Amino acid sequence: WFAGVGSTAVIAVLLIFLYFQQKKYSIEQHALLLKQQLLRSQMNPHFIFNSLSGIQNFIVTSKPDKASVYLSKFATLVRNILDSSVKEYVTIEKEVSTIENYLDLQKVRYAGKFEFSIRVDDALDPETTMIPPMLAQPFIENAIEHGIIHSEKMGQIDVSFRLEKDVILFEVRDNGVGRKKAKELEAGFEKDHSSLSTTITLERLVMLNKKRKYKIIFEITDLKYS
């Protein structure tokens, strides 16, 4: 009788162990899939094509200095995205470099449509403070593709990293036409790359929060400009 109970207990323990191992493996596989999807969304073929076309235009119009600068930015951006795609955390310094190069290249694509600023709080050490990589790009892309290109005024995108009550606040702010107006203007269009990359990023935040004691909180605030 004791032998039977003992055997049953051992089998139960093994089944529980196998269940949690399978669950862990499933979570890891899902996280890997998300990383692959995120990488594909970050490496938007349209963005790559337009960036290279802009660089080519500088070459054709005899502006080799500009072509060299933007080609260097493009190479750095691609390298940063590829490096970050296999890392769970990167320094703020590296994330800022990725964002800056991305926005510089978008300015080539949309010449004269917007300006941008990137600010890091003095209370944060950009060389040692670690954050999840590639969180900003989908929201910056949305700001440009759905907000700023529909606006008649000069666009402005402000990216900031601030420390507030021991919490890092990572903010992307723009003066585009707003989500409501963008939806009206784009009514009838199919779900595009920008919204897909945002969905992947939000799902990625859910995965990150499963392993964190202090959760990453995401909020969207509709701003009113006069």
Short mmCIF file of C-alpha atoms in Angstrom, two decimals:
data_model
loop_
_atom_site.label_atom_id
_atom_site.label_comp_id
_atom_site.label_asym_id
_atom_site.label_seq_id
_atom_site.Cartn_x
_atom_site.Cartn_y
_atom_site.Cartn_z
CA TRP A 1 0.00 0.00 0.00
CA PHE A 2 2.80 2.38 0.95
CA ALA A 3 4.69 1.43 -2.21
CA GLY A 4 1.60 2.17 -4.31
CA VAL A 5 1.06 5.59 -2.71
CA GLY A 6 4.76 6.41 -3.08
CA SER A 7 4.74 5.46 -6.77
CA THR A 8 1.62 7.56 -7.39
CA ALA A 9 3.22 10.55 -5.65
CA VAL A 10 6.40 10.23 -7.74
CA ILE A 11 4.37 10.03 -10.97
CA ALA A 12 2.32 13.06 -9.93
CA VAL A 13 5.48 15.06 -9.19
CA LEU A 14 6.97 14.07 -12.56
CA LEU A 15 3.80 15.06 -14.40
CA ILE A 16 3.72 18.45 -12.67
CA PHE A 17 7.41 18.96 -13.48
CA LEU A 18 6.84 18.04 -17.14
CA TYR A 19 3.82 20.38 -17.29
CA PHE A 20 5.81 23.39 -16.06
CA GLN A 21 8.75 22.51 -18.32
CA GLN A 22 6.41 22.35 -21.31
CA LYS A 23 4.82 25.66 -20.31
CA LYS A 24 8.25 27.29 -19.96
CA TYR A 25 9.29 25.94 -23.36
CA SER A 26 6.06 27.22 -24.92
CA ILE A 27 6.64 30.71 -23.48
CA GLU A 28 10.24 30.74 -24.71
CA GLN A 29 9.15 29.67 -28.20
CA HIS A 30 6.47 32.36 -28.28
CA ALA A 31 9.01 34.96 -27.17
CA LEU A 32 11.37 33.82 -29.94
CA LEU A 33 8.58 34.06 -32.51
CA LEU A 34 7.76 37.58 -31.32
CA LYS A 35 11.42 38.59 -31.68
CA GLN A 36 11.45 37.26 -35.24
CA GLN A 37 8.21 39.08 -36.07
CA LEU A 38 9.53 42.26 -34.47
CA LEU A 39 12.73 42.06 -36.48
CA ARG A 40 10.75 41.69 -39.71
CA SER A 41 8.51 44.61 -38.77
CA GLN A 42 11.49 46.82 -37.86
CA MET A 43 13.20 45.94 -41.16
CA ASN A 44 10.29 47.34 -43.16
CA PRO A 45 11.06 46.72 -46.88
CA HIS A 46 9.37 49.99 -47.86
CA PHE A 47 11.48 51.96 -45.38
CA ILE A 48 14.69 50.24 -46.55
CA PHE A 49 13.84 50.89 -50.21
CA ASN A 50 13.00 54.55 -49.58
CA SER A 51 16.14 55.08 -47.48
CA LEU A 52 18.37 53.65 -50.21
CA SER A 53 16.48 55.62 -52.85
CA GLY A 54 17.12 58.81 -50.88
CA ILE A 55 20.82 57.98 -50.63
CA GLN A 56 20.90 57.18 -54.35
CA ASN A 57 19.31 60.55 -55.07
CA PHE A 58 22.15 62.31 -53.23
CA ILE A 59 24.64 60.42 -55.39
CA VAL A 60 22.81 61.23 -58.64
CA THR A 61 22.50 64.92 -57.73
CA SER A 62 26.24 65.13 -56.98
CA LYS A 63 25.96 65.34 -53.21
CA PRO A 64 28.46 62.63 -52.20
CA ASP A 65 29.01 64.06 -48.71
CA LYS A 66 25.32 63.75 -47.85
CA ALA A 67 25.16 60.32 -49.45
CA SER A 68 28.10 59.17 -47.33
CA VAL A 69 26.56 60.50 -44.10
CA TYR A 70 23.18 58.88 -44.67
CA LEU A 71 24.68 55.62 -45.88
CA SER A 72 26.65 55.49 -42.63
CA LYS A 73 23.44 56.16 -40.64
CA PHE A 74 21.62 53.46 -42.58
CA ALA A 75 24.39 50.92 -41.91
CA THR A 76 24.43 51.80 -38.19
CA LEU A 77 20.65 51.51 -37.96
CA VAL A 78 20.60 48.07 -39.59
CA ARG A 79 23.44 46.85 -37.38
CA ASN A 80 21.71 48.15 -34.22
CA ILE A 81 18.40 46.52 -35.16
CA LEU A 82 20.08 43.19 -35.87
CA ASP A 83 22.09 43.35 -32.63
CA SER A 84 19.08 44.38 -30.54
CA SER A 85 16.86 41.65 -32.00
CA VAL A 86 18.80 39.00 -30.04
CA LYS A 87 19.04 40.94 -26.78
CA GLU A 88 16.44 41.38 -24.06
CA TYR A 89 17.93 44.68 -22.86
CA VAL A 90 20.23 47.35 -24.33
CA THR A 91 21.65 50.61 -22.98
CA ILE A 92 19.70 53.83 -23.42
CA GLU A 93 22.71 55.10 -25.36
CA LYS A 94 22.32 52.37 -27.99
CA GLU A 95 18.55 52.81 -28.16
CA VAL A 96 19.00 56.56 -28.69
CA SER A 97 21.47 55.85 -31.51
CA THR A 98 18.91 53.58 -33.19
CA ILE A 99 16.10 56.12 -32.83
CA GLU A 100 18.25 59.02 -34.06
CA ASN A 101 19.42 57.18 -37.17
CA TYR A 102 15.88 56.01 -37.91
CA LEU A 103 14.47 59.55 -37.65
CA ASP A 104 17.31 61.05 -39.71
CA LEU A 105 16.55 58.58 -42.49
CA GLN A 106 12.81 59.28 -42.28
CA LYS A 107 13.63 62.99 -42.69
CA VAL A 108 15.31 62.13 -45.99
CA ARG A 109 12.16 60.29 -47.05
CA TYR A 110 9.81 63.09 -45.89
CA ALA A 111 11.99 66.13 -46.57
CA GLY A 112 10.70 69.27 -44.90
CA LYS A 113 7.79 67.52 -43.15
CA PHE A 114 9.07 67.31 -39.57
CA GLU A 115 11.80 67.97 -37.03
CA PHE A 116 12.64 65.89 -33.98
CA SER A 117 14.39 65.98 -30.62
CA ILE A 118 15.70 63.23 -28.33
CA ARG A 119 16.32 64.06 -24.68
CA VAL A 120 17.75 61.92 -21.88
CA ASP A 121 17.25 63.04 -18.27
CA ASP A 122 20.51 64.00 -16.50
CA ALA A 123 19.45 61.65 -13.69
CA LEU A 124 19.87 58.69 -16.07
CA ASP A 125 23.24 57.28 -17.12
CA PRO A 126 22.73 56.37 -20.80
CA GLU A 127 25.82 54.14 -20.84
CA THR A 128 24.70 51.86 -18.01
CA THR A 129 20.89 52.14 -17.79
CA MET A 130 19.32 49.15 -19.55
CA ILE A 131 15.90 49.04 -21.23
CA PRO A 132 14.10 46.62 -23.60
CA PRO A 133 15.22 47.43 -27.17
CA MET A 134 13.19 48.61 -30.16
CA LEU A 135 10.14 49.82 -28.26
CA ALA A 136 9.91 53.30 -29.78
CA GLN A 137 10.17 52.67 -33.52
CA PRO A 138 6.60 51.41 -34.15
CA PHE A 139 5.09 54.39 -32.32
CA ILE A 140 7.40 56.88 -34.06
CA GLU A 141 6.47 55.28 -37.37
CA ASN A 142 2.77 55.62 -36.51
CA ALA A 143 3.33 59.29 -35.59
CA ILE A 144 4.85 59.94 -39.01
CA GLU A 145 2.72 57.69 -41.24
CA HIS A 146 -0.67 58.40 -39.64
CA GLY A 147 -0.27 61.81 -38.04
CA ILE A 148 2.38 64.07 -39.45
CA ILE A 149 2.03 63.30 -43.17
CA HIS A 150 -1.66 64.31 -42.99
CA SER A 151 -0.87 67.64 -41.32
CA GLU A 152 -0.33 70.90 -43.19
CA LYS A 153 1.85 72.36 -40.44
CA MET A 154 5.46 71.50 -39.64
CA GLY A 155 5.63 68.21 -37.76
CA GLN A 156 7.49 67.75 -34.48
CA ILE A 157 8.44 64.47 -32.79
CA ASP A 158 9.91 64.58 -29.29
CA VAL A 159 11.38 61.45 -27.71
CA SER A 160 12.40 61.57 -24.07
CA PHE A 161 13.72 59.32 -21.31
CA ARG A 162 12.97 60.70 -17.84
CA LEU A 163 13.33 59.46 -14.30
CA GLU A 164 10.24 60.04 -12.17
CA LYS A 165 10.01 58.52 -8.68
CA ASP A 166 12.50 55.74 -9.51
CA VAL A 167 10.56 54.91 -12.68
CA ILE A 168 11.91 55.43 -16.21
CA LEU A 169 9.33 57.26 -18.29
CA PHE A 170 9.88 56.70 -22.02
CA GLU A 171 7.75 59.08 -24.07
CA VAL A 172 7.11 59.63 -27.78
CA ARG A 173 5.17 62.85 -28.44
CA ASP A 174 4.04 64.27 -31.79
CA ASN A 175 1.86 67.08 -33.11
CA GLY A 176 0.16 65.13 -35.90
CA VAL A 177 -3.52 65.26 -36.78
CA GLY A 178 -4.47 62.82 -33.99
CA ARG A 179 -5.78 59.26 -34.00
CA LYS A 180 -9.43 60.17 -34.60
CA LYS A 181 -8.68 62.35 -37.65
CA ALA A 182 -6.18 59.78 -38.98
CA LYS A 183 -8.84 57.05 -38.82
CA GLU A 184 -11.28 59.26 -40.72
CA LEU A 185 -8.71 60.02 -43.42
CA GLU A 186 -7.64 56.39 -43.73
CA ALA A 187 -11.08 54.81 -43.52
CA GLY A 188 -11.38 51.82 -45.85
CA PHE A 189 -7.68 51.08 -45.95
CA GLU A 190 -6.50 47.63 -44.86
CA LYS A 191 -4.54 47.10 -41.64
CA ASP A 192 -0.98 48.04 -42.55
CA HIS A 193 2.59 47.45 -41.41
CA SER A 194 2.55 50.23 -38.82
CA SER A 195 -0.42 48.90 -36.85
CA LEU A 196 0.99 45.36 -37.13
CA SER A 197 4.33 46.36 -35.67
CA THR A 198 2.51 48.17 -32.84
CA THR A 199 0.49 45.03 -32.08
CA ILE A 200 3.68 42.94 -31.98
CA THR A 201 5.31 45.44 -29.62
CA LEU A 202 2.33 45.43 -27.25
CA GLU A 203 2.33 41.62 -27.22
CA ARG A 204 6.04 41.74 -26.50
CA LEU A 205 5.39 43.96 -23.46
CA VAL A 206 3.01 41.29 -22.13
CA MET A 207 5.77 38.69 -22.47
CA LEU A 208 8.33 40.95 -20.78
CA ASN A 209 5.97 41.65 -17.88
CA LYS A 210 5.57 37.93 -17.17
CA LYS A 211 9.20 37.89 -16.04
CA ARG A 212 9.24 41.22 -14.19
CA LYS A 213 8.25 42.12 -10.64
CA TYR A 214 7.73 45.76 -11.64
CA LYS A 215 5.56 45.89 -14.73
CA ILE A 216 6.04 48.00 -17.84
CA ILE A 217 2.95 50.19 -18.26
CA PHE A 218 1.86 51.47 -21.68
CA GLU A 219 -0.43 54.48 -22.13
CA ILE A 220 -1.67 56.57 -25.07
CA THR A 221 -2.76 60.17 -24.43
CA ASP A 222 -4.48 62.21 -27.13
CA LEU A 223 -3.00 65.72 -27.01
CA LYS A 224 -4.84 68.88 -27.99
CA TYR A 225 -2.90 71.54 -29.85
CA SER A 226 -4.20 75.00 -30.62
#
